[in-house]
CSV table of C-alpha atoms and ligand atoms in Angstrom, one decimal:
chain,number,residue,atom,x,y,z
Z,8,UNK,CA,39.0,-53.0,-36.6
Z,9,UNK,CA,42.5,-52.1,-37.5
Z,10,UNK,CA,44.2,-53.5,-40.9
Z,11,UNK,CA,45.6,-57.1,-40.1
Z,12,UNK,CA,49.1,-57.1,-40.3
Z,13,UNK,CA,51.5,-60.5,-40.7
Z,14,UNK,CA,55.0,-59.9,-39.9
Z,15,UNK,CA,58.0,-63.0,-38.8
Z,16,UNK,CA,59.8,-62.0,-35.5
Z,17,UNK,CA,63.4,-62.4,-35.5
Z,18,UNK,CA,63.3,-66.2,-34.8
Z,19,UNK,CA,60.3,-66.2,-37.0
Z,20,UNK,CA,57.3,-66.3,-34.9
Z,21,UNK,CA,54.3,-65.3,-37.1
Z,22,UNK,CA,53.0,-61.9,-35.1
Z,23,UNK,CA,49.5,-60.8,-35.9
Z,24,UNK,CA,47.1,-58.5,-34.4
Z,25,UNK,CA,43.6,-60.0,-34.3
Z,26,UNK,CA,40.1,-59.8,-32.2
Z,27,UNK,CA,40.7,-62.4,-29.3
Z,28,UNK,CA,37.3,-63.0,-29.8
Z,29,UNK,CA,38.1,-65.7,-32.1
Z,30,UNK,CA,39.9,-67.6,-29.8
Z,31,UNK,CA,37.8,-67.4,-26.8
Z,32,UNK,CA,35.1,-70.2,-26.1
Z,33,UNK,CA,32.7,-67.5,-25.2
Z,34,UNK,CA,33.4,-65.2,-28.2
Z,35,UNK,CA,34.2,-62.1,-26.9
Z,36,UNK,CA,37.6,-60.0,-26.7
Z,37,UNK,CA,38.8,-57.2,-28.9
Z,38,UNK,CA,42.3,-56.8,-30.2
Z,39,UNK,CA,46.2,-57.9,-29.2
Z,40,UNK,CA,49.5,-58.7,-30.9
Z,41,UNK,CA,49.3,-62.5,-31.2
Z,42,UNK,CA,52.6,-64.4,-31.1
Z,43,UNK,CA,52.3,-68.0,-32.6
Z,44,UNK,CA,55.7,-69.7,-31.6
Z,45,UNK,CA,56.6,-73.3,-32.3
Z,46,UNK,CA,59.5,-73.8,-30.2
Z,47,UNK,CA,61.4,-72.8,-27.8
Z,48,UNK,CA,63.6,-69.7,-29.6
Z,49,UNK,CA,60.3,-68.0,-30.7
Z,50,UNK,CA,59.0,-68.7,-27.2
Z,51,UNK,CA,62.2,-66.7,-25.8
Z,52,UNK,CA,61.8,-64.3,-28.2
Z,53,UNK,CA,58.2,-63.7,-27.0
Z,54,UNK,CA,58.7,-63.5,-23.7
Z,55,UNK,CA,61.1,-60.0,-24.1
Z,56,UNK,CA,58.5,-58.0,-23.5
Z,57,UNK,CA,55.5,-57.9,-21.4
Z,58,UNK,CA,53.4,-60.8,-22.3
Z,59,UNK,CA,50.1,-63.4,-21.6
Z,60,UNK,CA,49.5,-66.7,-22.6
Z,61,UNK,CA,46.4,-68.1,-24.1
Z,62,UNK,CA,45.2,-71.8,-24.3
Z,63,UNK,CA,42.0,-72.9,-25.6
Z,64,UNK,CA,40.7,-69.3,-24.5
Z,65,UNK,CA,37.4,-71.5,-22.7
Z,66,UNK,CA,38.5,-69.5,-18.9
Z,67,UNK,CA,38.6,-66.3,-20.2
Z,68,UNK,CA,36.7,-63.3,-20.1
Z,69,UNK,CA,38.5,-60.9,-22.6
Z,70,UNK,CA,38.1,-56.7,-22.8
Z,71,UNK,CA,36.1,-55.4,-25.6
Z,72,UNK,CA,38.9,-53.3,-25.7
Z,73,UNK,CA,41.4,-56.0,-26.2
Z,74,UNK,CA,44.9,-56.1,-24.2
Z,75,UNK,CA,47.9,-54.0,-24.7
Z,76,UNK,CA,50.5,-57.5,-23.6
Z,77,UNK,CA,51.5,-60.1,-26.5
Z,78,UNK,CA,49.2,-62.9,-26.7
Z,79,UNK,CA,51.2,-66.1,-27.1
Z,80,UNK,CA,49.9,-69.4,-28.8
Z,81,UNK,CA,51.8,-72.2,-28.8
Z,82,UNK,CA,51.9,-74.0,-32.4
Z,83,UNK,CA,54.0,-76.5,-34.1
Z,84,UNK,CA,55.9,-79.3,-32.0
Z,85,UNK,CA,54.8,-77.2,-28.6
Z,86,UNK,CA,51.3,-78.1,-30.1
Z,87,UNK,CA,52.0,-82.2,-30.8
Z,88,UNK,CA,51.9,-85.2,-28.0
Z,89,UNK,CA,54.6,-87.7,-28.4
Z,90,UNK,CA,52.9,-90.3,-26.3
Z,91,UNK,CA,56.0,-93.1,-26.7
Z,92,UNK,CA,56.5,-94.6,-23.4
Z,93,UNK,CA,59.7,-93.7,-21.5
Z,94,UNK,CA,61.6,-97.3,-21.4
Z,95,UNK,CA,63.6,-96.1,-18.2
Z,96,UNK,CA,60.5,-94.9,-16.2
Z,97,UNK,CA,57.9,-96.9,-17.6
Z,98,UNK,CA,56.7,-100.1,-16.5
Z,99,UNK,CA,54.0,-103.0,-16.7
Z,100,UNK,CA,51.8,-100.9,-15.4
Z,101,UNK,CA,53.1,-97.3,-15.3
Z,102,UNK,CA,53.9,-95.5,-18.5
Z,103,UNK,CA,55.6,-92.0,-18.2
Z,104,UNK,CA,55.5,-90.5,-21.8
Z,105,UNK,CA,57.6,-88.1,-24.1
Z,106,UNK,CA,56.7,-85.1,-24.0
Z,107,UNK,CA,53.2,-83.1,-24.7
Z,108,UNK,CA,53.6,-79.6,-25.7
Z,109,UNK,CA,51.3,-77.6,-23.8
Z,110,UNK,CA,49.3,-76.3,-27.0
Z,111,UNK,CA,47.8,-79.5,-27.3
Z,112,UNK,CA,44.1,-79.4,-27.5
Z,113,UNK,CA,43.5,-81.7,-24.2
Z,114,UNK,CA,39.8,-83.3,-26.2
Z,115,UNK,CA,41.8,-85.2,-28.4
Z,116,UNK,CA,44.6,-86.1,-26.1
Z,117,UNK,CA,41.8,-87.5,-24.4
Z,118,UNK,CA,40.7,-89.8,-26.8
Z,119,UNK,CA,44.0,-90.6,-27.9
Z,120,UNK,CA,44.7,-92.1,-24.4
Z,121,UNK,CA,42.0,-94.1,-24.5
Z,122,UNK,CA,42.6,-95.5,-27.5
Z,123,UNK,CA,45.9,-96.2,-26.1
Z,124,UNK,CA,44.3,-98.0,-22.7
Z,125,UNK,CA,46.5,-95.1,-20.8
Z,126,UNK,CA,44.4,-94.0,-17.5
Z,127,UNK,CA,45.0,-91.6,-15.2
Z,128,UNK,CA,43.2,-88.2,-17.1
Z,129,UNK,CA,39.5,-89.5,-18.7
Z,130,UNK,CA,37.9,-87.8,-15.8
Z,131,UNK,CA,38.5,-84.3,-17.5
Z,132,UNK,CA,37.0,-85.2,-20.1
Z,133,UNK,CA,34.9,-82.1,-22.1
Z,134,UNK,CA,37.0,-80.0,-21.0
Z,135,UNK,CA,37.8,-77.6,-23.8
Z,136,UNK,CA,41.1,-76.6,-22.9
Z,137,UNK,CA,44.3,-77.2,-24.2
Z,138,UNK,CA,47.0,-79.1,-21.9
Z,139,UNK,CA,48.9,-76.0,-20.8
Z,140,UNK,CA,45.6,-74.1,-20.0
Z,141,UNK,CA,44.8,-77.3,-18.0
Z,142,UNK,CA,47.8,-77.4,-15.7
Z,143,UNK,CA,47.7,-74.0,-15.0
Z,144,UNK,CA,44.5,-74.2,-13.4
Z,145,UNK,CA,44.7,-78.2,-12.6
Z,146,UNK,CA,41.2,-78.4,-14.4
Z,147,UNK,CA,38.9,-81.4,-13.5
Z,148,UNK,CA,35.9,-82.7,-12.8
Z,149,UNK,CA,35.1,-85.1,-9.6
Z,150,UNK,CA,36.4,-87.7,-11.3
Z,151,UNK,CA,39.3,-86.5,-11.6
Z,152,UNK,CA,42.0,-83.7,-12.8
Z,153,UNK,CA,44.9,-82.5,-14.7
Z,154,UNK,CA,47.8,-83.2,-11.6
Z,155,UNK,CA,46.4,-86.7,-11.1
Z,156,UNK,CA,48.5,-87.7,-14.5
Z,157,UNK,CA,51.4,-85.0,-14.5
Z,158,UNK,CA,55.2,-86.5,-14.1
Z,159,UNK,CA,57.1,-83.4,-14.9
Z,160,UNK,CA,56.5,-80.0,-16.4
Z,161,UNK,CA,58.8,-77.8,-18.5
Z,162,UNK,CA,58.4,-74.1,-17.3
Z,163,UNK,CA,59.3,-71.4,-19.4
Z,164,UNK,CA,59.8,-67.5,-18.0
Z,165,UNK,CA,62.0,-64.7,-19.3
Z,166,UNK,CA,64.9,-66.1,-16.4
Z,167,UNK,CA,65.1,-69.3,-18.4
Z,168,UNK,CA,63.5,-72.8,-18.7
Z,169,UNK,CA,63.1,-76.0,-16.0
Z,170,UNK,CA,62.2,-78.9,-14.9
Z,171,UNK,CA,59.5,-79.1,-12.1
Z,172,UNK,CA,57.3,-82.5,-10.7
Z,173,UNK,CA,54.4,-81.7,-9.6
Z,174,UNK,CA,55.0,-82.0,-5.8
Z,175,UNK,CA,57.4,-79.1,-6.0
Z,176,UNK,CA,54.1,-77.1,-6.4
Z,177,UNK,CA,51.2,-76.2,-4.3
Z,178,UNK,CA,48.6,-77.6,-6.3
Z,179,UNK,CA,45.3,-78.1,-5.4
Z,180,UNK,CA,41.3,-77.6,-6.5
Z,181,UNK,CA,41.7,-75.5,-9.5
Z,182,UNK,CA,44.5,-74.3,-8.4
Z,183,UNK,CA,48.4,-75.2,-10.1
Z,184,UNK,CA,51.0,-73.4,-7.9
Z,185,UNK,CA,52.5,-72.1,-10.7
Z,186,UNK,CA,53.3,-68.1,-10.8
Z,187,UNK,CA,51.8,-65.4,-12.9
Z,188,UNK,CA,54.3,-65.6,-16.3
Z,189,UNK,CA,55.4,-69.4,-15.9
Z,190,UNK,CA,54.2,-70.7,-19.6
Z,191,UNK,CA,53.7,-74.4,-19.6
Z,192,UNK,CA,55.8,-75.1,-22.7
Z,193,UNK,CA,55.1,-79.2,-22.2
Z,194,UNK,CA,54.8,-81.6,-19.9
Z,195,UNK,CA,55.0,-85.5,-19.7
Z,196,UNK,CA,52.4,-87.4,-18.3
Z,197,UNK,CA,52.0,-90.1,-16.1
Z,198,UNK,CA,49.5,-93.0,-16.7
Z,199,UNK,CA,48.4,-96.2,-15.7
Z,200,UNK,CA,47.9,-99.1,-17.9
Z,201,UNK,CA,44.3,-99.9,-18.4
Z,202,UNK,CA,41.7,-101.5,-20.9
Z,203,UNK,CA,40.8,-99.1,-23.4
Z,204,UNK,CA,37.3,-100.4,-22.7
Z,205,UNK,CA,37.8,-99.6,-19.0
Z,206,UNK,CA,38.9,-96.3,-19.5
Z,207,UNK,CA,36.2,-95.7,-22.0
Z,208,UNK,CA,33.7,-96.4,-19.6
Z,209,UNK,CA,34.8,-94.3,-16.7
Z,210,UNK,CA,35.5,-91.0,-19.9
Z,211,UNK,CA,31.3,-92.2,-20.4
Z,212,UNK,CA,30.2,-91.7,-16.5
Z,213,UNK,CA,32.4,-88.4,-16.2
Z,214,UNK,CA,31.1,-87.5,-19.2
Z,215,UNK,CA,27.3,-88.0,-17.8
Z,216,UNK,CA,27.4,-85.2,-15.4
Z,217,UNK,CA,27.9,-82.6,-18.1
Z,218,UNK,CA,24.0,-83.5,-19.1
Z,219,UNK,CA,22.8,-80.3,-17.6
Z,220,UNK,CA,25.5,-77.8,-18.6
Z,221,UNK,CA,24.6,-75.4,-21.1
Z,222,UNK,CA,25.7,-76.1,-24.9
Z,223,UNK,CA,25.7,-72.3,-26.0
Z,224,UNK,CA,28.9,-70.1,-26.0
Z,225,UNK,CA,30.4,-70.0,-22.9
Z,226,UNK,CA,33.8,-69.9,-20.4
Z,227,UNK,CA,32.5,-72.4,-18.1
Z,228,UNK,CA,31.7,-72.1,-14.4
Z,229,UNK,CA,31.9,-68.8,-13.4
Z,230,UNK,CA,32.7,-69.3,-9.6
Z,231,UNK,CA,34.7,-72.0,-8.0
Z,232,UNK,CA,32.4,-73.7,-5.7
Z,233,UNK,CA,33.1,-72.4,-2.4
Z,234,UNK,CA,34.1,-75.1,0.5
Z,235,UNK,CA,32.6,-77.5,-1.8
Z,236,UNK,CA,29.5,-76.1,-2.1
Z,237,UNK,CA,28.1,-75.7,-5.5
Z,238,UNK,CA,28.2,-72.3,-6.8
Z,239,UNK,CA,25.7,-73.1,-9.6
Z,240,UNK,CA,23.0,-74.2,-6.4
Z,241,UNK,CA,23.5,-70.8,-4.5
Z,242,UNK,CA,23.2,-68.5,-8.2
Z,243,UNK,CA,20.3,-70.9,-8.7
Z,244,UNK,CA,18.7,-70.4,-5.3
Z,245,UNK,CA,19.4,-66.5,-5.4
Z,246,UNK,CA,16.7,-66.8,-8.4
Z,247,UNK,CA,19.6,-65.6,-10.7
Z,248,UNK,CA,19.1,-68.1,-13.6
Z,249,UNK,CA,17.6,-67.2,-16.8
Z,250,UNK,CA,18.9,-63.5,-15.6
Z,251,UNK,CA,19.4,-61.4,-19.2
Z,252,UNK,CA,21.9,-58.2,-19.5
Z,253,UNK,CA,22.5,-57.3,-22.9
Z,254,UNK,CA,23.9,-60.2,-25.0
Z,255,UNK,CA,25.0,-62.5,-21.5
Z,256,UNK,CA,22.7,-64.4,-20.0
Z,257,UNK,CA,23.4,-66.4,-16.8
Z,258,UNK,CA,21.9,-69.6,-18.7
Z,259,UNK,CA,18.2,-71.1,-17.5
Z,260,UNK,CA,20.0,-75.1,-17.3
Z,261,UNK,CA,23.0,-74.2,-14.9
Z,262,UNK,CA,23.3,-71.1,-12.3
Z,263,UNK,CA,27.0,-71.2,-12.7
Z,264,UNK,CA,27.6,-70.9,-16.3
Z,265,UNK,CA,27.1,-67.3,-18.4
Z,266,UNK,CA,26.1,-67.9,-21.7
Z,267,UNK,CA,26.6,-65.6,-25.0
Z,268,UNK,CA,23.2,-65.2,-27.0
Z,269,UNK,CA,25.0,-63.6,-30.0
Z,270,UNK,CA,26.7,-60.0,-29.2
Z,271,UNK,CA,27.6,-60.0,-25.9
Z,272,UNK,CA,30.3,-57.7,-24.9
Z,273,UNK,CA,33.2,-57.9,-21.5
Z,274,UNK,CA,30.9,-55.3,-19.8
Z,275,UNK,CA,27.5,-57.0,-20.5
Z,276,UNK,CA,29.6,-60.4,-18.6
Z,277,UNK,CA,31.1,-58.6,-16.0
Z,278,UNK,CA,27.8,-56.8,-15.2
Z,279,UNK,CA,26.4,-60.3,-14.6
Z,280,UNK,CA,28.9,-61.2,-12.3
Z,281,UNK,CA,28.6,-58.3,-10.0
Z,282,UNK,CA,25.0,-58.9,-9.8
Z,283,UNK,CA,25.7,-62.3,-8.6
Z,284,UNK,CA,28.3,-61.5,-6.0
Z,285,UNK,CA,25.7,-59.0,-5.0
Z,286,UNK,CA,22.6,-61.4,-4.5
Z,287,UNK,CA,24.7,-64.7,-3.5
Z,288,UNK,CA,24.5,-64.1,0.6
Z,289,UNK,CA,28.3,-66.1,0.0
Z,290,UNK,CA,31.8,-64.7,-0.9
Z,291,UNK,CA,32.4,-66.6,-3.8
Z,292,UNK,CA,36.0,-66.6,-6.0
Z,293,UNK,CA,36.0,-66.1,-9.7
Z,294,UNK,CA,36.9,-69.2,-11.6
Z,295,UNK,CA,36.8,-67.3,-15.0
Z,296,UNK,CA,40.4,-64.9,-15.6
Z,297,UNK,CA,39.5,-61.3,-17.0
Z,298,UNK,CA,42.1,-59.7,-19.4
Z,299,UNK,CA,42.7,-57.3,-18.0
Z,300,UNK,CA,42.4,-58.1,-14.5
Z,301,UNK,CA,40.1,-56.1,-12.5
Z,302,UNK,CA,40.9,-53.7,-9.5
J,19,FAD,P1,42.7,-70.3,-21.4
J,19,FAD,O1,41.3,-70.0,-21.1
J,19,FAD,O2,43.2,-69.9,-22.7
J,19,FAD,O3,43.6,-69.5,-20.3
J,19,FAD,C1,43.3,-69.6,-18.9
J,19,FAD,C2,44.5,-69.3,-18.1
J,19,FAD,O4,45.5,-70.3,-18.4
J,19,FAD,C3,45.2,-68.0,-18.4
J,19,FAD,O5,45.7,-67.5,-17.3
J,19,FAD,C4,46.3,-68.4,-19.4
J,19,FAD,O6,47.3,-67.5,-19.4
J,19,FAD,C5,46.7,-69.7,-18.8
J,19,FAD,N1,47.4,-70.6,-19.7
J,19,FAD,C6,46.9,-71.0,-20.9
J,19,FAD,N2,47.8,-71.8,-21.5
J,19,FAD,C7,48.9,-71.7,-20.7
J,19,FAD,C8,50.3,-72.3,-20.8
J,19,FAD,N3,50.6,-73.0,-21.9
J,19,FAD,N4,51.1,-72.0,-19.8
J,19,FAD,C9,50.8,-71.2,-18.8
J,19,FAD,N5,49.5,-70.7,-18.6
J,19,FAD,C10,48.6,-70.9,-19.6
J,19,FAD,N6,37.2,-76.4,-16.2
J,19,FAD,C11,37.3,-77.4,-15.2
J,19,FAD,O7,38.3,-77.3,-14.4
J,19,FAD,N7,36.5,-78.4,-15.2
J,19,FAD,C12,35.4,-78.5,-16.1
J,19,FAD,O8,34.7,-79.5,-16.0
J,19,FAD,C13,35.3,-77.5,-17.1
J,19,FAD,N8,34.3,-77.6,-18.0
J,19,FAD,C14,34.2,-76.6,-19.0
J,19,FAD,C15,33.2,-76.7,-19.9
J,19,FAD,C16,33.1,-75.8,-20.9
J,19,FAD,C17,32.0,-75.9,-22.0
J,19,FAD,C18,34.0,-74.7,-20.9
J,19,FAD,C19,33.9,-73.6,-22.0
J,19,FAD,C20,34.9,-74.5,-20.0
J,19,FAD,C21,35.1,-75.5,-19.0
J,19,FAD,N9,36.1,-75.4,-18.0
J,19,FAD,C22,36.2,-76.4,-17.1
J,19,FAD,C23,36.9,-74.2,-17.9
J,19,FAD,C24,38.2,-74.3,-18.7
J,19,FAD,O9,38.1,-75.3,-19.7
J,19,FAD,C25,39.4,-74.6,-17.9
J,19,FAD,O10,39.6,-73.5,-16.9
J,19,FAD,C26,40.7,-74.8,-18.6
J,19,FAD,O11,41.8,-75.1,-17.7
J,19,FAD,C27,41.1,-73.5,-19.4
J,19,FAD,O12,42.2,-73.9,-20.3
J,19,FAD,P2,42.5,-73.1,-21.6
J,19,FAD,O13,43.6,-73.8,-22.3
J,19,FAD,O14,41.3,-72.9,-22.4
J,19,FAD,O15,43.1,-71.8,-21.0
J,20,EPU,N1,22.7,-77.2,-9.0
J,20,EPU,C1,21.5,-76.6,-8.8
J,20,EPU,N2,21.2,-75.6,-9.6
J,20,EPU,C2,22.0,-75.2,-10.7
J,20,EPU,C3,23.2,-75.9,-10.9
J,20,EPU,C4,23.5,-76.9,-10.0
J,20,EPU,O1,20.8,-76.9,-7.8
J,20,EPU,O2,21.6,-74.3,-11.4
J,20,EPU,C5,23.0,-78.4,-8.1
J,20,EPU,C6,22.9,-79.7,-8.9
J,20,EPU,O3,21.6,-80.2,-8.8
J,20,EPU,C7,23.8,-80.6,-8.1
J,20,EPU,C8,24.9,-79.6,-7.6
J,20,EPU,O4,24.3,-78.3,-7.7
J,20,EPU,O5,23.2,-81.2,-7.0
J,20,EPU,C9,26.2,-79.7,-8.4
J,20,EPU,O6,25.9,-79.4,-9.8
J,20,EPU,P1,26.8,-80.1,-11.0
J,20,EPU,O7,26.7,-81.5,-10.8
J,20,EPU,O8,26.3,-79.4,-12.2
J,20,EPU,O9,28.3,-79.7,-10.6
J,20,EPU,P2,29.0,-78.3,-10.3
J,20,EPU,O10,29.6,-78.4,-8.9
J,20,EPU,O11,28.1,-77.2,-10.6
J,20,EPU,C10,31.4,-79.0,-11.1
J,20,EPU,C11,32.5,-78.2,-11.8
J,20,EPU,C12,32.3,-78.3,-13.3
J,20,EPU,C13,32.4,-79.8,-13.7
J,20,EPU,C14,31.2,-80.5,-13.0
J,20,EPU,C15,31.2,-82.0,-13.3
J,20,EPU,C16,33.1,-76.3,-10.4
J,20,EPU,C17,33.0,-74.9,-10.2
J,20,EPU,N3,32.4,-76.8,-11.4
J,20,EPU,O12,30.2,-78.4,-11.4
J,20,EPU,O13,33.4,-77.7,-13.9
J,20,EPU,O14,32.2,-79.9,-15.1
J,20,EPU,O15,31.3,-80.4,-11.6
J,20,EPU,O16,32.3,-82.7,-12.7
J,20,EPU,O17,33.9,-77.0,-9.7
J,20,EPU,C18,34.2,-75.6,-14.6
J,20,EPU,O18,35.1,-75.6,-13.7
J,20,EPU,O19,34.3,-74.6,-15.5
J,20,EPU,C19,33.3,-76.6,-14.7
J,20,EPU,C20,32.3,-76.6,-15.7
């Protein structure tokens, strides 16, 4: 590993290189030039040269080798919710918030919400992303996603920063609309009024149908299920489960999740998931993003 170096950008961003490793759910990456930037000069700053964004790091499948872009995180107030209710937009039984800066870890957002009886997003949760990772892919569950409580988003990309509502964009099943290079610097949400109890108990019956998912280090589903048909079922079916290559395992509870036993590197992962495009008589689409992309 190369000597860590701190250094303050010119509008102060803290720059560091470290193992992305460390900020990936599934624990595996090698080496970039991380950016933390807490507002929107830094994130300017940032954006000057060629560049990625990281979230929670729980879609990503990161190169041993690392990645030669900046690696932005998004700190400080672009990492805090301000969850006041809009007096102009909100309602008796609407609520359109401040805004939530898209390095918020969405778990505890979660929580918060339904603490605050605010409805709208408890059907993603366990999902361990943070709120701009989360719009970017519209992650969800069947009981709901990310778009279902969006009222505006604030896109940043070298050209500037602006204003879009969510039906300026083709959004869809995992899917945002947004371009390659648009960083989610915040959004405001969009809620419905509820009984925390209510709300509660619909975050409790999403949260049942994560029973057989696999608690080890992981990115998630690997596959998107294809015309609604569960990817997990066809990897399962294949006979794939419980399949070992090196430290990645394609785990024995769910077809559709790879798991890291300790010391799994990119190649041992992506070896996995050319075995199962191979064996699965289906095209299926990654859901997992490999830095850097492949082909
Ligand atoms: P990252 O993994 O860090 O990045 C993923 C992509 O988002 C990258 O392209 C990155 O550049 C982009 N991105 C991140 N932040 C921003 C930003 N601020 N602006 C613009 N782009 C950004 N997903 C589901 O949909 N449903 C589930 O039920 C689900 N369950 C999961 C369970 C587990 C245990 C795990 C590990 C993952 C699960 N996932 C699930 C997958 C994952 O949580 C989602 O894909 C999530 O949206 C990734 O968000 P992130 O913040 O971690 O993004
Ligand atoms: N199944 C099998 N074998 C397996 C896995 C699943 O037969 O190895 C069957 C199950 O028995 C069930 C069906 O496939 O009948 C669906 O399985 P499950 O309920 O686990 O849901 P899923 O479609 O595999 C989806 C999302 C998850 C989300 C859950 C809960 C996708 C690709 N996956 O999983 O999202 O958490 O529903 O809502 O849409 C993710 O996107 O990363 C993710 C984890």
């Amino acid at each position: 590993m190369t000597a860590t170096s701190v250094t303050a950008s010119r509008s102060g961003a803290r720059v560091e290189r470290l193992p992305l490793a460390r900020f990936t759910t599934l624990g595996v990456g090698g080496e970039a030039e991380v950016w933390f930037v807490g507002n929107h000069e830094q994130l300017a700053e940032a954006l000057e040269a060629p560049y990625r964004v990281l979230g929670g790091g729980s879609n990503l499948v990161v190169a041993d080798e690392g990645v030669p872009e900046r690696v932005i995180r998004l700190t400080g107030p672009l990492a805090e919710a301000d969850l006041t209710p809009d007096p102009d937009l909100s309602d008796a039984e609407t609520v359109v918030t401040g805004w939530v800066g898209g390095g918020v870890p969405l778990p505890g957002l979660i929580r918060k919400l339904q603490k605050l009886g605010l409805s709208n997003l408890e059907g993603t949760v366990g999902i361990p992303a943070q709120v701009g990772g989360a719009v970017w892919m519209n992650a969800g569950t069947r009981y709901g996603e990310m778009f279902g409580g969006l009222h505006t988003l604030e896109i940043v990309t070298p050209g500037g920063t602006r204003q879009v509502t969510p039906d300026e964009l083709d959004w869809g099943y995992r899917r945002s609309g947004l371009s390659r290079g648009h960083v989610v610097s915040r959004v405001r949400l969009k809620l419905r009024r509820s009984a925390p109890e209510e709300v509660r108990a619909r975050m409790d019956f999403a949260d049942q149908a994560r029973k057989g998912q696999p608690k080890m280090k992981t990115p998630g589903c690997a596959f998107k299920n294809p015309g609604g048909v569960p990817a997990g079922r066809l990897i399962d079916e294949a006979g794939l489960k419980g399949t070992r290559i090196g430290g990645a395992l394609i785990a024995p509870e769910h077809g559709n999740f790879i798991v890291n036993l300790g010391g799994a590197s990119s190649r041992d992962v992506h070896a996995l998931l050319d075995l199962i495009r191979e064996r699965v008589g289906v095209p299926l689409e990654l859901e997992y993003e490999l830095w850097p992309e492949q082909g």
